Short mmCIF file of C-alpha atoms and ligand atoms in Angstrom, two decimals:
data_model
loop_
_atom_site.label_atom_id
_atom_site.label_comp_id
_atom_site.label_asym_id
_atom_site.label_seq_id
_atom_site.Cartn_x
_atom_site.Cartn_y
_atom_site.Cartn_z
CA MET A 16 8.67 -21.55 -33.70
CA ASP A 17 8.81 -18.23 -35.57
CA ASN A 18 10.16 -15.06 -33.95
CA GLU A 19 6.74 -13.53 -33.37
CA THR A 20 5.47 -16.60 -31.53
CA HIS A 21 8.74 -16.85 -29.61
CA PHE A 22 8.48 -13.27 -28.29
CA LEU A 23 4.76 -13.64 -27.56
CA CYS A 24 5.52 -16.76 -25.51
CA GLU A 25 8.14 -14.74 -23.62
CA ALA A 26 5.50 -12.07 -22.88
CA ILE A 27 3.09 -14.76 -21.64
CA GLU A 28 5.81 -16.28 -19.43
CA LEU A 29 6.40 -12.84 -17.86
CA ALA A 30 2.65 -12.46 -17.34
CA ARG A 31 2.39 -15.93 -15.82
CA THR A 32 5.20 -15.25 -13.36
CA ASN A 33 3.64 -11.90 -12.44
CA SER A 34 0.31 -13.63 -11.86
CA GLN A 35 1.99 -16.27 -9.67
CA ASN A 36 3.50 -13.43 -7.62
CA GLY A 37 0.08 -11.86 -7.03
CA GLY A 38 0.17 -9.39 -9.89
CA ARG A 39 -2.09 -8.99 -12.89
CA PRO A 40 -1.50 -11.41 -15.79
CA PHE A 41 0.21 -9.08 -18.22
CA GLY A 42 3.73 -9.03 -19.65
CA ALA A 43 5.42 -7.28 -22.55
CA VAL A 44 8.75 -7.32 -24.36
CA VAL A 45 10.28 -4.63 -26.57
CA VAL A 46 12.38 -5.92 -29.45
CA LYS A 47 14.80 -4.00 -31.63
CA ASP A 48 16.84 -5.54 -34.44
CA GLY A 49 15.73 -9.00 -33.34
CA GLU A 50 16.87 -8.54 -29.74
CA VAL A 51 14.86 -8.05 -26.57
CA ILE A 52 15.94 -4.66 -25.18
CA ALA A 53 13.34 -4.39 -22.40
CA THR A 54 10.63 -6.35 -20.66
CA GLY A 55 7.83 -5.32 -18.34
CA VAL A 56 4.99 -6.70 -16.28
CA ASN A 57 1.89 -5.09 -14.86
CA GLU A 58 2.99 -3.40 -11.61
CA ILE A 59 -0.08 -1.32 -10.75
CA LEU A 60 -0.71 -3.19 -7.50
CA THR A 61 2.85 -3.13 -6.16
CA THR A 62 3.57 0.46 -7.19
CA ASN A 63 0.13 2.04 -6.75
CA ASP A 64 0.77 3.53 -10.18
CA PRO A 65 -2.27 3.17 -12.44
CA THR A 66 -0.06 3.65 -15.50
CA ALA A 67 2.30 0.79 -14.62
CA HIS A 68 0.92 -1.54 -17.28
CA ALA A 69 3.29 -4.12 -18.76
CA GLU A 70 3.70 -2.20 -22.00
CA MET A 71 4.30 1.12 -20.21
CA THR A 72 6.86 -0.45 -17.89
CA ALA A 73 8.65 -2.03 -20.87
CA LEU A 74 8.54 1.23 -22.87
CA ARG A 75 10.05 3.19 -19.97
CA LEU A 76 12.89 0.71 -19.62
CA ALA A 77 13.49 0.58 -23.39
CA SER A 78 13.66 4.39 -23.56
CA GLN A 79 16.09 4.50 -20.66
CA LYS A 80 18.28 1.88 -22.34
CA LEU A 81 18.24 3.71 -25.68
CA LYS A 82 18.58 7.07 -23.89
CA SER A 83 15.78 8.45 -26.04
CA PRO A 84 12.00 8.81 -25.84
CA ASN A 85 11.95 7.75 -29.50
CA LEU A 86 11.41 4.02 -29.94
CA GLN A 87 11.37 3.97 -33.73
CA GLY A 88 12.29 0.58 -35.10
CA CYS A 89 11.01 -1.21 -32.01
CA THR A 90 8.32 -3.88 -31.96
CA VAL A 91 6.30 -4.64 -28.84
CA TYR A 92 5.07 -8.15 -28.08
CA THR A 93 2.52 -8.23 -25.32
CA SER A 94 0.50 -10.93 -23.64
CA GLY A 95 -2.85 -9.14 -23.84
CA HIS A 96 -4.63 -6.69 -26.13
CA PRO A 97 -3.07 -3.30 -25.26
CA CYS A 98 -5.38 -0.84 -23.52
CA PRO A 99 -5.89 2.60 -25.13
CA MET A 100 -3.26 4.20 -22.86
CA CYS A 101 -0.58 1.72 -23.87
CA MET A 102 -1.61 1.80 -27.52
CA ALA A 103 -1.32 5.60 -27.52
CA ALA A 104 2.01 5.50 -25.67
CA MET A 105 3.43 3.10 -28.25
CA ARG A 106 2.22 5.37 -31.05
CA LEU A 107 3.70 8.47 -29.39
CA ALA A 108 7.02 6.67 -28.93
CA GLY A 109 7.18 5.68 -32.61
CA VAL A 110 6.91 1.92 -32.06
CA LYS A 111 6.52 0.36 -35.50
CA ALA A 112 4.47 -2.74 -34.70
CA VAL A 113 2.70 -4.52 -31.87
CA SER A 114 1.54 -8.12 -31.55
CA TYR A 115 -0.58 -9.52 -28.74
CA ALA A 116 -1.42 -13.06 -27.71
CA TYR A 117 -4.77 -12.68 -25.92
CA SER A 118 -7.55 -10.58 -27.45
CA ASN A 119 -10.12 -8.47 -25.66
CA ASP A 120 -12.63 -11.24 -26.42
CA ASP A 121 -10.29 -13.73 -24.74
CA GLY A 122 -10.09 -11.46 -21.69
CA ALA A 123 -13.73 -10.41 -21.42
CA PRO A 124 -14.96 -13.47 -19.43
CA PHE A 125 -12.29 -12.66 -16.83
CA GLY A 126 -12.84 -8.92 -16.63
CA LEU A 127 -9.59 -8.37 -18.53
CA SER A 128 -10.90 -6.53 -21.60
CA THR A 129 -10.60 -2.82 -22.34
CA ALA A 130 -13.02 -2.97 -25.28
CA ALA A 131 -15.53 -0.79 -23.40
CA ILE A 132 -12.94 1.98 -22.99
CA TYR A 133 -12.08 1.82 -26.69
CA GLU A 134 -15.79 2.14 -27.50
CA ASP A 135 -16.20 5.08 -25.15
CA LEU A 136 -13.11 6.86 -26.49
CA ALA A 137 -14.42 6.54 -30.04
CA LYS A 138 -17.39 8.76 -29.15
CA PRO A 139 -17.34 12.57 -29.31
CA PHE A 140 -16.10 14.09 -26.02
CA ALA A 141 -19.59 15.25 -25.06
CA GLU A 142 -20.90 11.68 -25.20
CA GLN A 143 -18.09 10.01 -23.25
CA SER A 144 -18.54 8.75 -19.68
CA MET A 145 -15.75 10.99 -18.31
CA THR A 146 -16.41 14.74 -18.26
CA ILE A 147 -13.99 16.40 -20.67
CA ARG A 148 -13.97 20.17 -20.87
CA TYR A 149 -12.00 22.60 -23.03
CA VAL A 150 -11.70 25.75 -20.94
CA ARG A 151 -9.65 28.21 -22.94
CA THR A 152 -7.35 29.84 -20.37
CA ARG A 153 -4.31 32.14 -20.77
CA LEU A 154 -2.06 33.85 -18.21
CA GLU A 155 -2.30 37.60 -18.13
CA ASN A 156 0.77 39.61 -19.15
CA GLN A 157 2.66 36.45 -20.10
CA PRO A 158 3.76 35.23 -23.51
CA ASP A 159 1.60 32.51 -25.00
CA LEU A 160 2.71 29.14 -23.63
CA TYR A 161 3.08 27.42 -27.01
CA ALA A 162 4.40 30.38 -28.97
CA ASP A 163 7.02 30.96 -26.27
CA TRP A 164 8.08 27.32 -26.40
CA LYS A 165 8.39 27.48 -30.21
CA ARG A 166 10.53 30.62 -29.95
CA ARG A 167 12.89 28.85 -27.54
CA GLN A 168 13.07 25.82 -29.85
CA ASP A 169 13.88 27.98 -32.86
CA LYS A 170 16.61 29.79 -30.89
CA ARG A 171 18.30 26.46 -30.08
CA SER A 172 18.48 25.28 -33.67
ZN1 ZN B 1 -2.29 -0.63 -20.86
#
């Protein structure tokens, strides 16, 4: 068994155990330099946290272990096709690669596909199902939020 298959099987085992315990069938492992540094399962039901997807849970733990929000050099192996939130979180964290064992097509018959959200997100804001509004707002008599942040950053370096 190659490494990729090995880690994907580990993600599926995590998902299977979570499912047996009443959770949703999703598990993920974060690997760096060939070693598992964090694992996660879908905990949205036990935590009432809609962001507690397996990948998010594993990313949080990996970041805590590495004491950095930067997960460059890490690969994520996950049981199911990552949803847009998890995909974006992995990108933001600098994860270099992701592999998944079950596709959205595999999940669709069971209501476990996020393909519809990907499709919706690919549309212009005005055409998406969620109302998204840019309402340009600034505090009076205060420095610009971003410019002020940049000034503080520059002062530190
Ligand atoms: Zn997700």
